[in-house]
Coordinates of C-alpha atoms in Angstrom, one line a residue:
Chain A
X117 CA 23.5 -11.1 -6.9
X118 CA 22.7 -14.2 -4.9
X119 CA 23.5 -16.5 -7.0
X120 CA 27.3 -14.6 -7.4
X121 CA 27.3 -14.7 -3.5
X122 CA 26.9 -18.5 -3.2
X123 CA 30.1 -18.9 -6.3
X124 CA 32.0 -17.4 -3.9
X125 CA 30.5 -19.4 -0.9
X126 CA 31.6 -22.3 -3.0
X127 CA 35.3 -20.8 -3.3
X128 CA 35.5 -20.1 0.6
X129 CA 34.5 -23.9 0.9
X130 CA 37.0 -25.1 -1.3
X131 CA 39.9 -23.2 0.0
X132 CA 38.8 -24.5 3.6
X133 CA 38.4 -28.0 2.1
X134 CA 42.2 -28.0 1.1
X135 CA 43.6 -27.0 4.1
X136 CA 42.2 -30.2 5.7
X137 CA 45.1 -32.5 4.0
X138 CA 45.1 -35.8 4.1
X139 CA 43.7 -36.8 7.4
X140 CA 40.1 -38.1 7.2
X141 CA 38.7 -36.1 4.7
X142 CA 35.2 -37.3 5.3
X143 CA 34.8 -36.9 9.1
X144 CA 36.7 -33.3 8.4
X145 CA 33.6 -32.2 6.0
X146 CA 31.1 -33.9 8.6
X147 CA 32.7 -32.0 11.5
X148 CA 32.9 -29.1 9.1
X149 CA 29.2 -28.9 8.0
X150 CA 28.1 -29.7 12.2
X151 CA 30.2 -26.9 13.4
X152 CA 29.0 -24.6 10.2
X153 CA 25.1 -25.1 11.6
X154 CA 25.9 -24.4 15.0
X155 CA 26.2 -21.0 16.4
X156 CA 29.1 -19.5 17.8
X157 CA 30.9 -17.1 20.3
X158 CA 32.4 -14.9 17.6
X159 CA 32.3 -13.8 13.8
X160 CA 34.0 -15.7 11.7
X161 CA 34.2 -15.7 8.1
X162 CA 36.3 -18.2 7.7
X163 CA 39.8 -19.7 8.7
X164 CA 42.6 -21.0 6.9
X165 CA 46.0 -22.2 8.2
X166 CA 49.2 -19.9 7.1
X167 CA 52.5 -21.5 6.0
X168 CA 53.9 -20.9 9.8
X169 CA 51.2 -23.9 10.5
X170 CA 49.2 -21.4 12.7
X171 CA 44.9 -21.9 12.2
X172 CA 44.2 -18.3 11.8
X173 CA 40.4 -17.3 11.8
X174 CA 39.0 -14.5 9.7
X175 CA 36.3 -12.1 12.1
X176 CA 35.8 -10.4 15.2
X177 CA 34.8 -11.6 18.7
X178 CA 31.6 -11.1 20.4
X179 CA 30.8 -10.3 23.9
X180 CA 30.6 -13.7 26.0
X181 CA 27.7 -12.9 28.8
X182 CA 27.1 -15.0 31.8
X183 CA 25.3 -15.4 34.9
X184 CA 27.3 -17.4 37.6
X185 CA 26.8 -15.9 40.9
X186 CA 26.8 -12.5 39.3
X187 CA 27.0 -10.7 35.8
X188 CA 30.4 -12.0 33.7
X189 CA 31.4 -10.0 31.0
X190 CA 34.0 -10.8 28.5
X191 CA 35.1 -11.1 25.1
X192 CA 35.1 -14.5 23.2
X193 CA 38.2 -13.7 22.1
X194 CA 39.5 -14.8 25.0
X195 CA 38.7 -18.5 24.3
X196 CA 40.7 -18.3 21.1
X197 CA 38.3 -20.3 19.6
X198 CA 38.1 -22.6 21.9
X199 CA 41.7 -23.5 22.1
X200 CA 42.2 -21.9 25.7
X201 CA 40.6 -21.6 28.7
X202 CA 39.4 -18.1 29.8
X203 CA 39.6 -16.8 33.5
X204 CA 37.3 -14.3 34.7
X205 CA 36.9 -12.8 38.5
X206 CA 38.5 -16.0 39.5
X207 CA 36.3 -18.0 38.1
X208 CA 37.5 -20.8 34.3
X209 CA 35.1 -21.8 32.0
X210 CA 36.1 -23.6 28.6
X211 CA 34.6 -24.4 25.0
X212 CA 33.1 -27.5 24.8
X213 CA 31.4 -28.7 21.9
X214 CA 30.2 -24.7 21.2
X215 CA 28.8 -24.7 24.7
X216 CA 30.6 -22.8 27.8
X217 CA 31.4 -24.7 31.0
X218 CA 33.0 -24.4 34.2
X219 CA 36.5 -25.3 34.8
X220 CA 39.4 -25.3 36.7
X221 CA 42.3 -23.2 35.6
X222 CA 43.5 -26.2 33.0
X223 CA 40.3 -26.5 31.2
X224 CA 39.3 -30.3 32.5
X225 CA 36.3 -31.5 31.6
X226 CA 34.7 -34.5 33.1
X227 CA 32.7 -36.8 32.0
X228 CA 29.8 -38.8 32.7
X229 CA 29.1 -42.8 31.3
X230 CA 27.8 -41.8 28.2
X231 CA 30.5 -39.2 27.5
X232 CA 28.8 -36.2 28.4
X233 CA 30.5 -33.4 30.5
X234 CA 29.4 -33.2 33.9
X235 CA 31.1 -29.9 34.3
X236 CA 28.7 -26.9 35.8
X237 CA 26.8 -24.7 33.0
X238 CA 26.5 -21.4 33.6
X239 CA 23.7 -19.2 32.9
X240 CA 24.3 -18.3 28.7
X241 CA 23.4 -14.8 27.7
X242 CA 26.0 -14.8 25.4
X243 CA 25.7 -12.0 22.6
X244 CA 26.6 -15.1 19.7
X245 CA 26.9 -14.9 16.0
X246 CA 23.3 -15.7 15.4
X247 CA 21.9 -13.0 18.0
X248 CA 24.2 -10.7 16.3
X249 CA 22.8 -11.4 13.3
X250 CA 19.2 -11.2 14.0
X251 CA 20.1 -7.6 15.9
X252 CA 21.9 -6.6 12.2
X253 CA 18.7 -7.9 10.5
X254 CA 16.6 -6.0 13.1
X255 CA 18.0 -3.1 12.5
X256 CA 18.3 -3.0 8.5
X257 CA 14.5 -4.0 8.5
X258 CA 13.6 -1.0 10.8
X259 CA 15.3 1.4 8.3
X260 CA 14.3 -0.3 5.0
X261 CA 10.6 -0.3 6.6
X262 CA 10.7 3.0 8.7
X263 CA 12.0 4.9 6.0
X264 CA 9.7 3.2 3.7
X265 CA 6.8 4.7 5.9
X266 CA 8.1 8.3 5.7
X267 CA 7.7 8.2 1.7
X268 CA 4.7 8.0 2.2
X269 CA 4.2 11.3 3.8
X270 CA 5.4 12.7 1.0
X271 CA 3.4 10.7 -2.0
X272 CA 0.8 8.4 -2.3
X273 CA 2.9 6.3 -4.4
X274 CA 5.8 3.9 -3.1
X275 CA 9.3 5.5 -4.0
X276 CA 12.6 3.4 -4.7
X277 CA 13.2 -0.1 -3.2
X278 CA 9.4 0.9 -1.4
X279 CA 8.1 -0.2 -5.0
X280 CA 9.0 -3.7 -4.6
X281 CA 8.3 -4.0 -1.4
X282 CA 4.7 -2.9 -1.2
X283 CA 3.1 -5.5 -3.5
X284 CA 4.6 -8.5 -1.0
X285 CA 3.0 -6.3 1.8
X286 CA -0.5 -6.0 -0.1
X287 CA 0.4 -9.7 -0.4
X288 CA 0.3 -10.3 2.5
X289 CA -2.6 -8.5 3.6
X290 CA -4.6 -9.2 0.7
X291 CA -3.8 -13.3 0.4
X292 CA -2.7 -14.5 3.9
X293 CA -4.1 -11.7 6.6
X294 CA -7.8 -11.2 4.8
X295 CA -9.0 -14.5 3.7
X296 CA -7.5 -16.4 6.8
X297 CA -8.0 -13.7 9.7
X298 CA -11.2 -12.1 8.1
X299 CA -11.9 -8.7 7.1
X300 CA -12.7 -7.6 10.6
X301 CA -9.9 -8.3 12.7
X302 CA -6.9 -9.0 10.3
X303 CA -5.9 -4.9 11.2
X304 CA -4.8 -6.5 14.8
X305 CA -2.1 -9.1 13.4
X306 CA -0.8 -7.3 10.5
X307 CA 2.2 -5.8 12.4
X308 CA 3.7 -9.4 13.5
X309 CA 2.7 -11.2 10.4
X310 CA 4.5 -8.9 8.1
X311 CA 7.0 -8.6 10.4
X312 CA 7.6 -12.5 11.2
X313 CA 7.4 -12.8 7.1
X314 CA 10.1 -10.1 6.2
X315 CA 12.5 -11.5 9.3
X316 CA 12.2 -15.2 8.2
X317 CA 13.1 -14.5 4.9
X318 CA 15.4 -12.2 5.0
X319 CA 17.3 -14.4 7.6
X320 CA 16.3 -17.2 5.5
X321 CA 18.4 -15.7 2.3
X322 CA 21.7 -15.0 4.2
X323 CA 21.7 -17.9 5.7
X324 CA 22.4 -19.2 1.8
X325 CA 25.1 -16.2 1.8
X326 CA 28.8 -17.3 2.1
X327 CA 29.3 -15.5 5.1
X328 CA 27.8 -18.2 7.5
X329 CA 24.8 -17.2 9.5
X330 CA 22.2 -19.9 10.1
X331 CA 20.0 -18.0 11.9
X332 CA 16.8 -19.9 11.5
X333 CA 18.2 -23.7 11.4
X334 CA 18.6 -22.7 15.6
X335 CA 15.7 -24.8 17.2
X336 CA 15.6 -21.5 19.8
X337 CA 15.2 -19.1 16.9
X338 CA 11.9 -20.9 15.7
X339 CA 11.1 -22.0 19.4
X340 CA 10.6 -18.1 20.1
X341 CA 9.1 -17.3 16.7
X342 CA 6.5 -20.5 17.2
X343 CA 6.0 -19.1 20.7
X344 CA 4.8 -15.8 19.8
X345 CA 2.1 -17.4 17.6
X346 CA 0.6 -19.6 20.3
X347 CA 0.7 -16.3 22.8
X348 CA -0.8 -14.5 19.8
X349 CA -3.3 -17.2 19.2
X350 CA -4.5 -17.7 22.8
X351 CA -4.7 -14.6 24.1
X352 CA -6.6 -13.6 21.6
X353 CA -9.0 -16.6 21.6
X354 CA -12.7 -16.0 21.9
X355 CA -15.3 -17.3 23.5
X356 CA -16.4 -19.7 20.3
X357 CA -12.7 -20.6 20.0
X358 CA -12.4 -22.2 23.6
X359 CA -16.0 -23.6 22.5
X360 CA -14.7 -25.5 20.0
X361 CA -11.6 -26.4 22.0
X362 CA -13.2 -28.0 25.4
X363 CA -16.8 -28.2 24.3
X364 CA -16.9 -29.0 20.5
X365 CA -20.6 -28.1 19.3
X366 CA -22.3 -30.8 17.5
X367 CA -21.4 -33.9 18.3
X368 CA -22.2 -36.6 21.3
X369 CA -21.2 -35.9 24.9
X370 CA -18.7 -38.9 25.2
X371 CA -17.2 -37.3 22.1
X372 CA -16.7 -33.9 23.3
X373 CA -15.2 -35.1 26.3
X374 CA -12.6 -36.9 24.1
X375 CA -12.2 -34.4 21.8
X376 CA -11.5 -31.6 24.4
X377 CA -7.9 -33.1 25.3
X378 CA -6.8 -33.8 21.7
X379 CA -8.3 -30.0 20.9
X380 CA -6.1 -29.0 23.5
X381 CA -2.7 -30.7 22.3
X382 CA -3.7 -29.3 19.0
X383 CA -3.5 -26.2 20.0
X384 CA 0.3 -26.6 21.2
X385 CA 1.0 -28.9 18.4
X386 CA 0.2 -26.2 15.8
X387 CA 3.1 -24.4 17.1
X388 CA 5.1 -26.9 17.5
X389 CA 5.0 -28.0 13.9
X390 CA 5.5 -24.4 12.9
X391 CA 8.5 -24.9 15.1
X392 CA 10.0 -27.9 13.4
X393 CA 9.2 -27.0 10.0
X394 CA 10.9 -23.6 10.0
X395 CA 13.6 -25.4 11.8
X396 CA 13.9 -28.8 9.5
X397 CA 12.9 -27.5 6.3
X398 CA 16.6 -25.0 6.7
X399 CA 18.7 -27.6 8.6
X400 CA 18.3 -29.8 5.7
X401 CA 18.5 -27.2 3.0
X402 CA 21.9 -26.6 4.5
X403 CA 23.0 -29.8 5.2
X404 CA 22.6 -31.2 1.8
X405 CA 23.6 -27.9 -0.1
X406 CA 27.1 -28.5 2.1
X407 CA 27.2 -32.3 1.7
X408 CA 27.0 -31.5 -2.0
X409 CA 29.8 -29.5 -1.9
X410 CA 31.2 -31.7 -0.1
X411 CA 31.6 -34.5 -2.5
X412 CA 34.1 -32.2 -4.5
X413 CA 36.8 -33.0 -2.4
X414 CA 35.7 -36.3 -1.7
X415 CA 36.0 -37.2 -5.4
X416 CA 39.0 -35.4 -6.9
X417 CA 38.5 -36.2 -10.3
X418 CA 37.1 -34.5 -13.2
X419 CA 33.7 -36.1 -13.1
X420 CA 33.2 -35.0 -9.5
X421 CA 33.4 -31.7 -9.3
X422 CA 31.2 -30.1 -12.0
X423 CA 28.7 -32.6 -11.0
X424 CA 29.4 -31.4 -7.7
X425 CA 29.1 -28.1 -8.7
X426 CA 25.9 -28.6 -10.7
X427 CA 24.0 -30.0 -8.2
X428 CA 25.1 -27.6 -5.6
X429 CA 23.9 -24.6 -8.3
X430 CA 20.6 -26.6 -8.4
X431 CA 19.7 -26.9 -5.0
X432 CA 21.2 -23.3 -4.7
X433 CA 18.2 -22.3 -6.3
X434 CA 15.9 -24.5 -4.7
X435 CA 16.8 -23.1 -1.7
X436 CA 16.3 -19.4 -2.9
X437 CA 12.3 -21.0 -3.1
X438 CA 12.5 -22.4 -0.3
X439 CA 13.6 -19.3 1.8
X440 CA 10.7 -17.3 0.6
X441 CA 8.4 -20.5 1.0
X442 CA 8.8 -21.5 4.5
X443 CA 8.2 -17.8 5.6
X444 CA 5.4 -17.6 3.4
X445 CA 4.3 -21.0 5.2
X446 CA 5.4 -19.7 8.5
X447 CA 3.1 -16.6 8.0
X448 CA 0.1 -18.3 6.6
X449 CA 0.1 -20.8 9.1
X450 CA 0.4 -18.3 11.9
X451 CA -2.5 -16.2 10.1
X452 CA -4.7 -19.2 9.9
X453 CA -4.1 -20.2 13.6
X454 CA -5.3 -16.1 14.4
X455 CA -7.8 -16.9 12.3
X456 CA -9.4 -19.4 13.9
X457 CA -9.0 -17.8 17.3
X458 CA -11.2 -14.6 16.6
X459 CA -13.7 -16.5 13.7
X460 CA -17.3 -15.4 15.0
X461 CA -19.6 -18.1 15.8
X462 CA -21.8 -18.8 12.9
X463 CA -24.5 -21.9 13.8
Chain B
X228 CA 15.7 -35.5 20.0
X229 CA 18.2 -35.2 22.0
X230 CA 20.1 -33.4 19.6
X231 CA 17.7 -30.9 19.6
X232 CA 17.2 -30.2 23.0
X233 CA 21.4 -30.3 23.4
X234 CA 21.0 -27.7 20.5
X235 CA 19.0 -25.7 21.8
X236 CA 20.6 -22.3 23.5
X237 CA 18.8 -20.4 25.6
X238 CA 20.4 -17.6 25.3
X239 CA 19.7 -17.2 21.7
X240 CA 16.3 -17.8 22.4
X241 CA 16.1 -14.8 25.2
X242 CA 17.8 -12.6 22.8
X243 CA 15.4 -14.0 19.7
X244 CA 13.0 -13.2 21.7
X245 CA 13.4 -10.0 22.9
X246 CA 15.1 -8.7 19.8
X247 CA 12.0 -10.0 17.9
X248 CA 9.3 -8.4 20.3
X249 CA 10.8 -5.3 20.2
X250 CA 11.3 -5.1 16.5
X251 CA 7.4 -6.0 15.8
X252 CA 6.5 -3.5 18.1
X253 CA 9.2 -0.7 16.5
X254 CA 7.8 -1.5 12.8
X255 CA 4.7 -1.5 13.9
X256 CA 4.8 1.9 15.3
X257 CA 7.4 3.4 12.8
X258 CA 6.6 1.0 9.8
X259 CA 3.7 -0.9 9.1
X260 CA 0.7 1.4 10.9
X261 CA 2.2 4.2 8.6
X262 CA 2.5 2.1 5.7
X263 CA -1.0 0.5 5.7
X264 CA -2.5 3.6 6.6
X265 CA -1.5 5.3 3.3
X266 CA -2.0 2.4 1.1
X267 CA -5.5 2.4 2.8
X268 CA -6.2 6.0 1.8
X269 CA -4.9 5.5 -1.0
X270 CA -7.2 2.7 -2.2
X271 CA -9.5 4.9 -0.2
X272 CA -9.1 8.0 -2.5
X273 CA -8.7 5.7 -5.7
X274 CA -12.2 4.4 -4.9
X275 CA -13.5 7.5 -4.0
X276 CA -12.0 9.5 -7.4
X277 CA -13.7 6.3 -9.4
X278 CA -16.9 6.9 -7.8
X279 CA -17.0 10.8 -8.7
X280 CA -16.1 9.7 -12.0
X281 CA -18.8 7.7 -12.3
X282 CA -21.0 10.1 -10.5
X283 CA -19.9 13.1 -12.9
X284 CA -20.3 10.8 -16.0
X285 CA -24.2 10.5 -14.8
X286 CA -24.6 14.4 -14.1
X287 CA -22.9 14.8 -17.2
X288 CA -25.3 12.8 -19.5
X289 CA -28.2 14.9 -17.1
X290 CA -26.7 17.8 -18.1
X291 CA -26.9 16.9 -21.6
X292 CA -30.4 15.8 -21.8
X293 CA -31.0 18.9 -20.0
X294 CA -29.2 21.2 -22.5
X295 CA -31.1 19.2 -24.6
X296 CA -34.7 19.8 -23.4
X297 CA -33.7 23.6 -22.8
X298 CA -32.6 24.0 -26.6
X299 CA -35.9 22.5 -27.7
X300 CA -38.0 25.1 -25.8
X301 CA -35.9 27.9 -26.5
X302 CA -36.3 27.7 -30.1
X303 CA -40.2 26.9 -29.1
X304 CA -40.0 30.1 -27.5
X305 CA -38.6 32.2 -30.4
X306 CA -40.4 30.6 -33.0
X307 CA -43.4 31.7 -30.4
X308 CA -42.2 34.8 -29.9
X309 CA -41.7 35.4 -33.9
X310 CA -44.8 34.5 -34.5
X311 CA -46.2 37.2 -31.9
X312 CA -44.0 39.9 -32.6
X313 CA -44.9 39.1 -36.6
X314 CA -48.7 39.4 -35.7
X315 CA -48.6 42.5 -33.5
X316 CA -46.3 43.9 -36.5
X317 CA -49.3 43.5 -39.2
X318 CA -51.9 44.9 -36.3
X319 CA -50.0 47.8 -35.9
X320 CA -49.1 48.3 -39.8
X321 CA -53.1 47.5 -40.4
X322 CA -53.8 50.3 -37.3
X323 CA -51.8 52.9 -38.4
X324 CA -53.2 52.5 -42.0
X325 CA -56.8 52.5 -41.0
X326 CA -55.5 55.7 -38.6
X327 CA -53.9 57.8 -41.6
X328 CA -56.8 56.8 -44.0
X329 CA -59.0 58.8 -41.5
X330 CA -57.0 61.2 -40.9
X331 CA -57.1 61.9 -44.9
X332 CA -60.5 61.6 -45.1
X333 CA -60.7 64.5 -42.4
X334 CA -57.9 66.5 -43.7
X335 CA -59.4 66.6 -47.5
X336 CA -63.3 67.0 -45.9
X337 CA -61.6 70.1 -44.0
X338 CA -59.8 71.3 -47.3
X339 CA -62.9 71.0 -49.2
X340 CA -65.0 73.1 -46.7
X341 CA -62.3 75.8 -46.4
X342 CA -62.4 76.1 -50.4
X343 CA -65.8 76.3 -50.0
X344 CA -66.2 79.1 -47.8
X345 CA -63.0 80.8 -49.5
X346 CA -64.7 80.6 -53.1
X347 CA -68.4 81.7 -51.5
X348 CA -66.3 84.9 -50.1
X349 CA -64.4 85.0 -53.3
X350 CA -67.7 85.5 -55.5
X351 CA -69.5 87.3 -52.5
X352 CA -66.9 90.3 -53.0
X353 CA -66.6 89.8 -57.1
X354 CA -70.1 90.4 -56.7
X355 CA -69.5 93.5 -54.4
X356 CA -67.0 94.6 -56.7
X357 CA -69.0 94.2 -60.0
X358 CA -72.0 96.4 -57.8
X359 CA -69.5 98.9 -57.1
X360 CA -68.3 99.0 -60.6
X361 CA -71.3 99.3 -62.0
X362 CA -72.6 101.7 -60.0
X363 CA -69.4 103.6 -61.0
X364 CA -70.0 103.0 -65.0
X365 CA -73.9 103.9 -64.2
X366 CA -72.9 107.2 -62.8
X367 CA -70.0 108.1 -65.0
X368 CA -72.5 107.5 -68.4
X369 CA -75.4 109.1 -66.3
X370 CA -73.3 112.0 -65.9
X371 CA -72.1 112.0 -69.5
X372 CA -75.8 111.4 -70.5
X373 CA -77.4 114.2 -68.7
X374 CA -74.4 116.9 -69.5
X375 CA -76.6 118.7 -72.1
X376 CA -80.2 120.0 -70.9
X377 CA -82.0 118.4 -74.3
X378 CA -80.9 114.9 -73.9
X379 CA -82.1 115.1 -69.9
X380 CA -84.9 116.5 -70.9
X381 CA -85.3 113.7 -73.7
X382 CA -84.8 111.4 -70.9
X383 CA -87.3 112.5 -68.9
X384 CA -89.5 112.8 -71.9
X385 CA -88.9 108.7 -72.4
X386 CA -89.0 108.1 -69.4
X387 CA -92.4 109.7 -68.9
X388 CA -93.4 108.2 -72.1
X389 CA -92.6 105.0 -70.5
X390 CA -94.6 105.5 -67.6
X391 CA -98.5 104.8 -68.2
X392 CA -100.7 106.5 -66.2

């Protein structure tokens, strides 16, 4: 199934690819694969141009939310794509790189020496592709898992798609939650390491679906997820874990009074990394999986595209690891950091 | 770096964030609580069934060397009780023997005295009879003797011949 979903990702590309025409084909496929990473205002599929000339865009518009000196409603459609400037309550604002600013009524942007707008940025609550998307993953998750649940009111045993899911679950409990967390508090974090493990991945294999979702290669999607570990992990912090952080046991005073800063930028840097690597490990995924496809049209001869196509299968499939691995890592990371917080002193 | 930070949205990460909050809380209310909760029982119970097995498995081999051990002294009993009833048979067989052997004994001892007394009676009143008789026979041929005067007076001519002054 996923592998027939990325042929046809590689079909949407091409026909996208050809529309470009003879302008600069490789800052087209550049421009192409930065504005495919990005989020956006509305839902597109994809967008071709028609024989009249016109660049039509396959999707639905999302509600644009802002606060500027009060609540702003309004539907992205209004920017058509960032072609035009929408007015709401008296007040412009304009597309800019994927990001909304103030205008006048013309849509002028100014800018600063080093070429970046100077315009005012309102307050961006916008309802955007991605936070659609994580909603729509939301939401299928709480049915696959809630009716999951109910089965087992009726039998002991797992029913249906339950049957595959339940080993990963016991995987998790049994192979990242036990060993790392410890037998007597790993009950505690089971709910958001099963839950950070399923979202990941599951956002993780669409975003390697054609229809264009990157949900995890946003830094602010693995900011918050990295965010909720370090809450996780300090709050629940005991008293040997803040022993170890500002007080190490065991070694000189001089030593401990070194360590206890480094201990303490650890503890943010463990986050941090979890952060980056979510965020990397998919940016990169994409970027090369696209680049790859890429080459087809940079080529145009025979040799180029299978080989494009090849490699693009390849790392298709590498990428399919790689979804399920990063959220593994994500999890196992996050259940060692727990881990560590409530381990019992032992010396 | 900069990039990043020029990247980074935040209202993506407020919806992320709440979006994500609420939906560990949801599953873990609606989902995972539920979910662990059976396969824990149901490890629970799988443990529990193993350890009856193993449990019944023991009684059973108990029970065996019980039946066993109850077998063996049953038939202990009935060969015990065999060889009683067998012994109380022969006292009663050798009881009742002795018992009818005296019995007999007193039966033929009270036969033989009743004969007795039956044949002394028997010859007591032959002899009565044969005195009777006689008597009868010593009349009847006295009184044919002493018909005619001569022969009584014969008579008492022997007989006074007989007697010797």
């Amino acid at each position: 199934m996923a592998l027939l979903l990325t042929v046809n990702a590689f079909a949407k590309e091409k026909q996208h690819g050809e529309e470009a025409g003879e302008k600069d084909l490789k800052t087209e496929i550049k421009e192409y694969i930065a504005h495919h990473l990005l989020d956006s205002y509305d839902f597109s599929l994809y967008s071709y141009t028609n024989d009249a000339g016109e660049h039509k865009y396959v999707g639905f518009p999302l509600p644009v939310i802002l606060w500027d000196g009060g609540l702003k409603v309004f539907s992205s459609s209004k920017f058509h794509h960032g072609e035009t400037v929408a007015e709401v309550g008296g007040n412009h604002y304009a597309l800019y790189h994927n990001k909304i600013y103030k205008t006048d009524a013309n849509g002028t942007i100014n800018y600063d020496a080093d070429h970046h707008p100077t315009n005012e940025k309102p307050l961006d609550f916008s309802f955007t592709k991605n936070v659609f998307f994580i909603l729509l993953v939301s939401i299928i998750m709480f049915l696959i898992f809630s009716r999951m649940a109910k089965n087992y009111k009726n039998s002991a045993m797992p029913t249906g798609f339950g049957r595959l899911l339940e080993p990963i679950i016991l995987y998790i409990r049994d192979d990242i939650a036990r060993p790392n967390i410890g037998e007597k508090h790993y009950r505690r974090f089971m709910g958001y390491l099963l839950t950070v493990f399923f979202f990941v991945w599951i956002v993780n294999l669409f975003g390697l679906t054609p229809l264009g979702v990157n949900v995890t290669n946003n830094i602010a999607v693995t900011l918050a997820l990295a965010l909720i570990t370090y809450f996780i992990t300090t709050f629940s912090g005991n008293k040997n874990y803040w022993g170890h952080i500002f007080w190490m046991p065991g070694v000189p005073t001089p030593m401990k009074i070194i360590l206890a800063p480094i201990e303490l930028l650890g503890t943010i840097i463990k986050p941090f990394s979890l952060m980056i690597r979510l965020y990397a490990n998919i940016t990169a995924g994409h970027i090369v999986l696209m680049s790859i496809i890429g080459l087809m049209f940079i080529f145009k001869n025979w040799i180029g595209s299978p080989l494009s196509f090849a490699l693009a299968f390849a790392l298709s499939l590498l990428e399919l690891l790689v979804a399920a691995l990063q959220a593994y890592i994500f999890t196992m990371l996050s259940a060692l950091y727990f881990g560590a917080a409530v381990e019992e002193g032992h010396h | 770096m900069e990039k990043l930070m020029n990247e980074f949205s935040f209202g993506l990460f407020f919806w992320m964030l709440t979006i994500f909050i609420l939906l560990v809380v949801l599953l873990k209310k609606f989902a995972w609580k539920p979910i662990l909760d059976a396969v824990n029982e149901r490890e629970e119970g799988i443990r529990k069934a193993m350890d009856a097995a193993e449990e019944a498995k023991k009684e059973m081999q108990n029970i065996s060397a019980d039946s066993e051990r109850l077998l063996k002294e049953a038939r202990e009993e009935r060969d015990a009780m065999l060889k009683e009833a067998r012994e109380i048979k022969d006292k009663i067989v050798a009881d009742a023997k002795e018992a009818a052997q005296l019995e007999g004994d007193k039966m033929i001892q009270q036969a033989q005295a009743t004969i007795e007394s039956e044949k002394k009676a028997a010859v007591a009143d032959i002899k009565n009879q044969v005195a009777s008789l006689s008597l009868d026979i010593a009349e009847k041929v006295l009184k044919e003797e002493l018909k005619d005067g001569a022969k009584q007076e014969k008579l008492v001519a022997d007989m006074l011949s007989d007697v010797t002054l």
